[in-house]
CSV table of C-alpha atoms in Angstrom, one decimal:
chain,number,residue,atom,x,y,z
M,173,UNK,CA,-19.7,-7.9,-14.3
M,174,UNK,CA,-17.5,-9.7,-11.2
M,175,UNK,CA,-15.1,-12.1,-12.2
M,176,UNK,CA,-12.6,-14.4,-10.3
M,177,UNK,CA,-9.1,-13.2,-10.4
M,178,UNK,CA,-10.2,-9.3,-10.4
M,179,UNK,CA,-8.5,-7.2,-8.1
M,180,UNK,CA,-11.5,-5.0,-6.5
M,181,UNK,CA,-9.2,-2.4,-4.5
M,182,UNK,CA,-5.8,-1.9,-3.0
M,183,UNK,CA,-5.1,0.6,-0.2
M,184,UNK,CA,-1.9,1.4,2.0
M,185,UNK,CA,-2.3,2.4,5.8
M,186,UNK,CA,0.5,4.1,7.4
M,187,UNK,CA,0.6,2.8,11.0
M,188,UNK,CA,1.8,5.1,13.6
M,189,UNK,CA,2.4,4.7,17.8
M,190,UNK,CA,-0.4,6.9,17.9
M,191,UNK,CA,-2.9,4.5,15.6
M,192,UNK,CA,-2.1,1.9,18.4
M,193,UNK,CA,-3.1,4.0,20.9
M,194,UNK,CA,-5.9,5.5,19.6
M,195,UNK,CA,-7.4,1.7,18.8
M,196,UNK,CA,-6.8,0.6,22.5
M,197,UNK,CA,-8.7,3.4,23.3
M,198,UNK,CA,-11.3,2.9,21.1
M,199,UNK,CA,-11.4,-1.4,21.1
M,200,UNK,CA,-10.3,-1.7,25.2
M,201,UNK,CA,-7.5,-3.4,24.3
M,202,UNK,CA,-4.9,-2.2,26.8
M,203,UNK,CA,-2.2,-5.4,26.6
M,204,UNK,CA,0.5,-3.3,27.0
M,205,UNK,CA,3.0,-4.8,24.2
M,206,UNK,CA,0.7,-3.0,21.9
M,207,UNK,CA,1.9,0.5,23.5
M,208,UNK,CA,5.3,0.0,26.1
M,209,UNK,CA,8.9,-1.2,24.7
M,210,UNK,CA,9.4,-2.8,27.6
M,211,UNK,CA,7.1,-4.7,28.3
M,212,UNK,CA,7.2,-5.8,24.6
M,213,UNK,CA,11.0,-6.4,25.3
M,214,UNK,CA,10.3,-8.4,28.8
M,215,UNK,CA,8.2,-11.3,26.8
M,216,UNK,CA,10.5,-11.2,24.3
M,217,UNK,CA,8.8,-10.0,21.6
M,218,UNK,CA,10.9,-8.2,18.5
M,219,UNK,CA,8.9,-4.5,19.8
M,220,UNK,CA,5.8,-3.1,20.0
M,221,UNK,CA,3.3,-4.8,17.9
M,222,UNK,CA,0.0,-3.8,16.4
M,223,UNK,CA,-3.3,-5.5,18.0
M,224,UNK,CA,-4.1,-8.5,15.5
M,225,UNK,CA,-7.8,-6.9,15.3
M,226,UNK,CA,-6.5,-3.6,14.4
M,227,UNK,CA,-5.0,-5.0,11.2
M,228,UNK,CA,-8.0,-7.1,10.8
M,229,UNK,CA,-10.2,-4.2,11.2
M,230,UNK,CA,-8.6,-1.7,8.9
M,231,UNK,CA,-7.6,-4.4,5.9
M,232,UNK,CA,-11.6,-4.9,5.3
M,233,UNK,CA,-12.0,-0.9,4.7
M,234,UNK,CA,-10.4,-1.4,1.7
M,235,UNK,CA,-13.3,-2.9,0.3
M,236,UNK,CA,-16.3,-0.8,1.8
M,237,UNK,CA,-15.7,2.0,-1.0
M,238,UNK,CA,-16.2,-0.5,-3.8
M,239,UNK,CA,-19.2,-2.3,-1.8
M,240,UNK,CA,-21.1,1.2,-1.4
M,241,UNK,CA,-22.1,-0.5,1.9
M,242,UNK,CA,-20.4,-2.4,4.5
M,243,UNK,CA,-23.6,-4.1,5.6
M,244,UNK,CA,-23.2,-6.4,2.5
M,245,UNK,CA,-20.3,-8.3,4.3
M,246,UNK,CA,-21.9,-11.6,5.6
M,247,UNK,CA,-18.7,-13.2,7.0
M,248,UNK,CA,-15.3,-12.0,7.8
M,249,UNK,CA,-12.4,-14.5,9.1
M,250,UNK,CA,-8.5,-14.1,9.7
M,251,UNK,CA,-5.7,-16.2,11.0
M,252,UNK,CA,-3.7,-13.8,12.7
M,253,UNK,CA,0.3,-15.2,11.2
M,254,UNK,CA,2.6,-12.8,11.9
M,255,UNK,CA,3.3,-9.8,14.4
M,256,UNK,CA,3.4,-6.2,12.6
M,257,UNK,CA,6.0,-4.6,14.9
M,258,UNK,CA,5.5,-0.6,14.7
M,259,UNK,CA,8.7,1.2,14.7
M,260,UNK,CA,8.5,4.2,17.5
M,261,UNK,CA,9.6,6.3,14.2
M,262,UNK,CA,9.1,5.3,11.3
M,263,UNK,CA,5.8,3.2,12.2
M,264,UNK,CA,4.4,0.4,9.6
M,265,UNK,CA,3.2,0.5,6.2
M,266,UNK,CA,0.5,-2.4,5.6
M,267,UNK,CA,-0.6,-2.9,2.2
M,268,UNK,CA,-3.9,-4.9,1.4
M,269,UNK,CA,-4.9,-6.2,-2.1
M,270,UNK,CA,-8.3,-7.4,-2.4
M,271,UNK,CA,-9.3,-10.4,-4.9
M,272,UNK,CA,-12.4,-11.9,-6.0
M,273,UNK,CA,-11.5,-15.7,-4.8
M,274,UNK,CA,-15.0,-17.6,-5.7
M,275,UNK,CA,-18.5,-15.7,-7.0
M,276,UNK,CA,-21.8,-18.3,-6.7
M,277,UNK,CA,-24.8,-16.3,-7.7
M,278,UNK,CA,-25.1,-12.7,-5.9
M,279,UNK,CA,-22.4,-13.9,-3.4
M,280,UNK,CA,-18.6,-13.8,-4.1
M,281,UNK,CA,-15.7,-14.4,-1.5
M,282,UNK,CA,-13.0,-11.7,-1.5
M,283,UNK,CA,-9.3,-12.6,-0.6
M,284,UNK,CA,-7.3,-10.0,0.7
M,285,UNK,CA,-3.8,-10.0,1.0
M,286,UNK,CA,-2.2,-8.2,4.0
M,287,UNK,CA,2.0,-7.5,4.0
M,288,UNK,CA,4.1,-5.9,6.0
M,289,UNK,CA,7.5,-5.0,4.3
M,290,UNK,CA,7.9,-8.8,2.2
M,291,UNK,CA,5.8,-10.6,4.5
M,292,UNK,CA,2.0,-11.8,4.7
M,293,UNK,CA,0.4,-10.6,8.2
M,294,UNK,CA,-2.9,-12.5,7.8
M,295,UNK,CA,-3.4,-16.0,6.6
M,296,UNK,CA,-6.8,-16.8,5.0
M,297,UNK,CA,-8.3,-13.5,5.4
M,298,UNK,CA,-11.7,-14.1,3.6
M,299,UNK,CA,-14.9,-12.2,3.6
M,300,UNK,CA,-18.1,-13.3,1.7
M,301,UNK,CA,-19.8,-10.6,0.4
M,302,UNK,CA,-23.3,-9.9,-1.3
M,303,UNK,CA,-23.4,-8.1,-4.3
M,304,UNK,CA,-26.5,-6.9,-4.8
I,172,UNK,CA,-2.7,-25.9,35.3
I,173,UNK,CA,-3.7,-27.1,31.6
I,174,UNK,CA,-6.3,-25.8,30.2
I,175,UNK,CA,-9.8,-28.0,31.4
I,176,UNK,CA,-11.1,-29.8,28.5
I,177,UNK,CA,-15.0,-29.4,30.8
I,178,UNK,CA,-15.3,-26.0,29.6
I,179,UNK,CA,-16.6,-26.8,26.2
I,180,UNK,CA,-20.4,-27.3,26.7
I,181,UNK,CA,-20.6,-24.8,29.8
I,182,UNK,CA,-23.3,-22.5,30.0
I,183,UNK,CA,-22.5,-18.9,30.8
I,184,UNK,CA,-25.3,-16.3,31.1
I,185,UNK,CA,-25.6,-13.2,28.6
I,186,UNK,CA,-23.3,-11.0,29.3
I,187,UNK,CA,-24.6,-7.4,30.1
I,188,UNK,CA,-26.4,-5.3,27.5
I,189,UNK,CA,-24.1,-3.0,25.6
I,190,UNK,CA,-26.0,0.0,24.4
I,191,UNK,CA,-24.2,0.8,21.5
I,192,UNK,CA,-23.5,4.6,21.0
I,193,UNK,CA,-23.0,7.0,17.9
I,194,UNK,CA,-20.3,8.5,19.3
I,195,UNK,CA,-18.4,5.3,20.1
I,196,UNK,CA,-19.1,3.9,16.5
I,197,UNK,CA,-17.1,7.0,15.6
I,198,UNK,CA,-14.7,7.0,17.1
I,199,UNK,CA,-14.1,2.8,16.6
I,200,UNK,CA,-14.7,3.6,12.8
I,201,UNK,CA,-11.8,6.5,12.8
I,202,UNK,CA,-9.3,3.5,14.9
I,203,UNK,CA,-9.3,1.1,11.8
I,204,UNK,CA,-9.1,3.6,9.2
I,205,UNK,CA,-12.9,3.3,8.2
I,206,UNK,CA,-13.5,6.3,6.5
I,207,UNK,CA,-16.7,5.5,4.9
I,208,UNK,CA,-19.4,8.2,4.8
I,209,UNK,CA,-21.8,5.4,6.4
I,210,UNK,CA,-19.7,5.1,9.7
I,211,UNK,CA,-20.0,8.8,10.8
I,212,UNK,CA,-22.4,10.8,9.0
I,213,UNK,CA,-26.2,9.8,10.1
I,214,UNK,CA,-27.7,11.3,6.8
I,215,UNK,CA,-25.2,9.2,4.7
I,216,UNK,CA,-26.3,5.4,6.8
I,217,UNK,CA,-29.9,6.4,7.0
I,218,UNK,CA,-29.5,6.5,2.4
I,219,UNK,CA,-28.4,3.1,3.0
I,220,UNK,CA,-31.0,2.6,4.8
I,221,UNK,CA,-29.9,2.6,8.4
I,222,UNK,CA,-31.4,4.0,11.5
I,223,UNK,CA,-28.1,5.7,12.5
I,224,UNK,CA,-24.5,5.7,11.3
I,225,UNK,CA,-22.9,1.6,10.6
I,226,UNK,CA,-20.4,0.1,13.0
I,227,UNK,CA,-17.8,-1.3,10.9
I,228,UNK,CA,-17.4,-5.6,10.5
I,229,UNK,CA,-14.9,-5.5,13.4
I,230,UNK,CA,-16.9,-3.5,16.0
I,231,UNK,CA,-18.6,-6.5,17.8
I,232,UNK,CA,-15.2,-7.6,18.9
I,233,UNK,CA,-16.4,-4.9,21.6
I,234,UNK,CA,-19.2,-7.0,22.7
I,235,UNK,CA,-17.0,-10.3,22.3
I,236,UNK,CA,-14.7,-9.0,24.6
I,237,UNK,CA,-17.2,-8.6,27.7
I,238,UNK,CA,-18.3,-12.1,27.4
I,239,UNK,CA,-14.2,-13.7,27.2
I,240,UNK,CA,-13.7,-11.7,30.1
I,241,UNK,CA,-16.7,-13.5,31.7
I,242,UNK,CA,-14.4,-17.1,30.4
I,243,UNK,CA,-10.8,-15.6,32.3
I,244,UNK,CA,-13.3,-15.5,35.4
I,245,UNK,CA,-14.0,-18.9,35.7
I,246,UNK,CA,-11.9,-20.4,38.7
I,247,UNK,CA,-11.0,-23.3,36.9
I,248,UNK,CA,-10.2,-22.9,33.2
I,249,UNK,CA,-6.7,-23.6,33.3
I,250,UNK,CA,-5.9,-20.3,31.1
I,251,UNK,CA,-3.6,-17.9,32.1
I,252,UNK,CA,-3.8,-14.3,29.8
I,253,UNK,CA,-0.6,-13.7,29.5
I,254,UNK,CA,0.2,-17.1,28.2
I,255,UNK,CA,-3.0,-16.4,25.5
I,256,UNK,CA,-2.7,-15.5,22.0
I,257,UNK,CA,-5.4,-14.3,19.2
I,258,UNK,CA,-5.0,-17.3,16.3
I,259,UNK,CA,-7.8,-17.0,14.6
I,260,UNK,CA,-10.9,-14.8,14.3
I,261,UNK,CA,-14.0,-14.5,12.6
I,262,UNK,CA,-17.6,-12.7,12.1
I,263,UNK,CA,-20.6,-14.5,10.5
I,264,UNK,CA,-23.1,-11.4,10.3
I,265,UNK,CA,-27.1,-11.5,9.5
I,266,UNK,CA,-27.1,-7.3,9.8
I,267,UNK,CA,-24.5,-5.2,10.1
I,268,UNK,CA,-24.4,-3.2,14.3
I,269,UNK,CA,-26.4,0.1,13.9
I,270,UNK,CA,-25.9,3.3,17.1
I,271,UNK,CA,-29.1,2.9,19.3
I,272,UNK,CA,-28.6,-1.1,18.9
I,273,UNK,CA,-28.7,-3.0,23.0
I,274,UNK,CA,-26.4,-6.1,22.1
I,275,UNK,CA,-26.2,-8.8,24.4
I,276,UNK,CA,-23.4,-11.4,24.0
I,277,UNK,CA,-23.6,-15.3,25.1
I,278,UNK,CA,-20.1,-17.5,25.0
I,279,UNK,CA,-20.3,-20.9,24.4
I,280,UNK,CA,-16.5,-22.8,24.4
I,281,UNK,CA,-16.9,-24.6,21.4
I,282,UNK,CA,-13.4,-26.6,21.6
I,283,UNK,CA,-10.3,-27.6,23.6
I,284,UNK,CA,-7.9,-29.2,21.8
I,285,UNK,CA,-4.5,-29.8,23.1
I,286,UNK,CA,-1.8,-29.5,20.2
I,287,UNK,CA,1.7,-30.0,21.3
I,288,UNK,CA,2.1,-28.4,24.1
I,289,UNK,CA,-0.5,-26.1,24.0
I,290,UNK,CA,-4.1,-25.7,24.0
I,291,UNK,CA,-6.3,-24.1,21.1
I,292,UNK,CA,-9.7,-23.0,22.5
I,293,UNK,CA,-12.3,-21.9,20.5
I,294,UNK,CA,-15.5,-19.7,21.7
I,295,UNK,CA,-18.5,-18.1,20.1
I,296,UNK,CA,-20.1,-15.2,21.2
I,297,UNK,CA,-23.8,-14.9,19.7
I,298,UNK,CA,-24.6,-11.7,19.8
I,299,UNK,CA,-28.9,-10.5,19.4
I,300,UNK,CA,-30.0,-7.1,19.5
I,301,UNK,CA,-33.1,-6.0,22.1
I,302,UNK,CA,-35.6,-8.5,20.4
I,303,UNK,CA,-33.6,-11.1,20.6
I,304,UNK,CA,-33.0,-11.2,17.0
I,305,UNK,CA,-29.0,-12.9,15.6
I,306,UNK,CA,-27.0,-9.9,14.7
I,307,UNK,CA,-23.5,-11.3,14.7
I,308,UNK,CA,-21.7,-14.1,15.6
I,309,UNK,CA,-18.1,-13.7,16.3
I,310,UNK,CA,-15.7,-16.5,16.9
I,311,UNK,CA,-12.2,-16.6,18.3
I,312,UNK,CA,-9.7,-19.2,18.4
I,313,UNK,CA,-6.7,-18.4,21.1
I,314,UNK,CA,-3.9,-20.7,21.7
I,315,UNK,CA,-2.9,-20.8,25.3
I,316,UNK,CA,0.5,-22.4,26.2
I,317,UNK,CA,0.6,-25.1,28.7
I,318,UNK,CA,3.8,-22.7,31.0
I,319,UNK,CA,5.8,-24.3,33.6
I,320,UNK,CA,3.9,-27.9,35.3
């Protein structure tokens, strides 16, 4: 039984600069703020940032093993509220907690909380999924 | 130049079809830490009823990107890429994208709203397969700084 408030998945992901270059290549998003410190500094950023779409993309993976099939994800949306600075040496650790927000018949809303240190980096990160 | 409100309702032609390759799905899956077997192993995907490896839910961004390039190529948008921030993203799927799909994205701008000194531009890309069936709709909200006047 899936009940509102249940934590269905938790995961931590360690991002490095290599992760950002890999995502740039896979997605085609070659904005240099995601791999060049000089460009990031020139536009006033605190450092090289993870692509918002990388954070969004990896966050939803936390629930896929629990779902058993990514094809059950009907809808997934996020707001990009805080940038994730990826240190050249230490990288950045993102922690994802997935909780059941609502259940109606065979459809559930899963609320994702994605944190980097003490900050939540995605707002209203919600997926609508088929339970069966 | 402020963002042109007349972009709303403008008809954009469908972007060039995008053929989803198995190795591209594997590459994207690895990049977003999608380690479920259905994303990389055709046998695991077939066991779940799919014809080939299943793309992770955010893969549609690759197809949407082709249509956003059409928007940015318009001469009168008032959108300058260096002043654009990605504020929100959403995917609404009828079915997951699977290797072998030939996908066509069609863009529409659904809203241009002024907020403070910025503009919020909402666009929707309707993604269909070779049979014309709906696969996913990708919605982006971009915040565009107005810059120096």
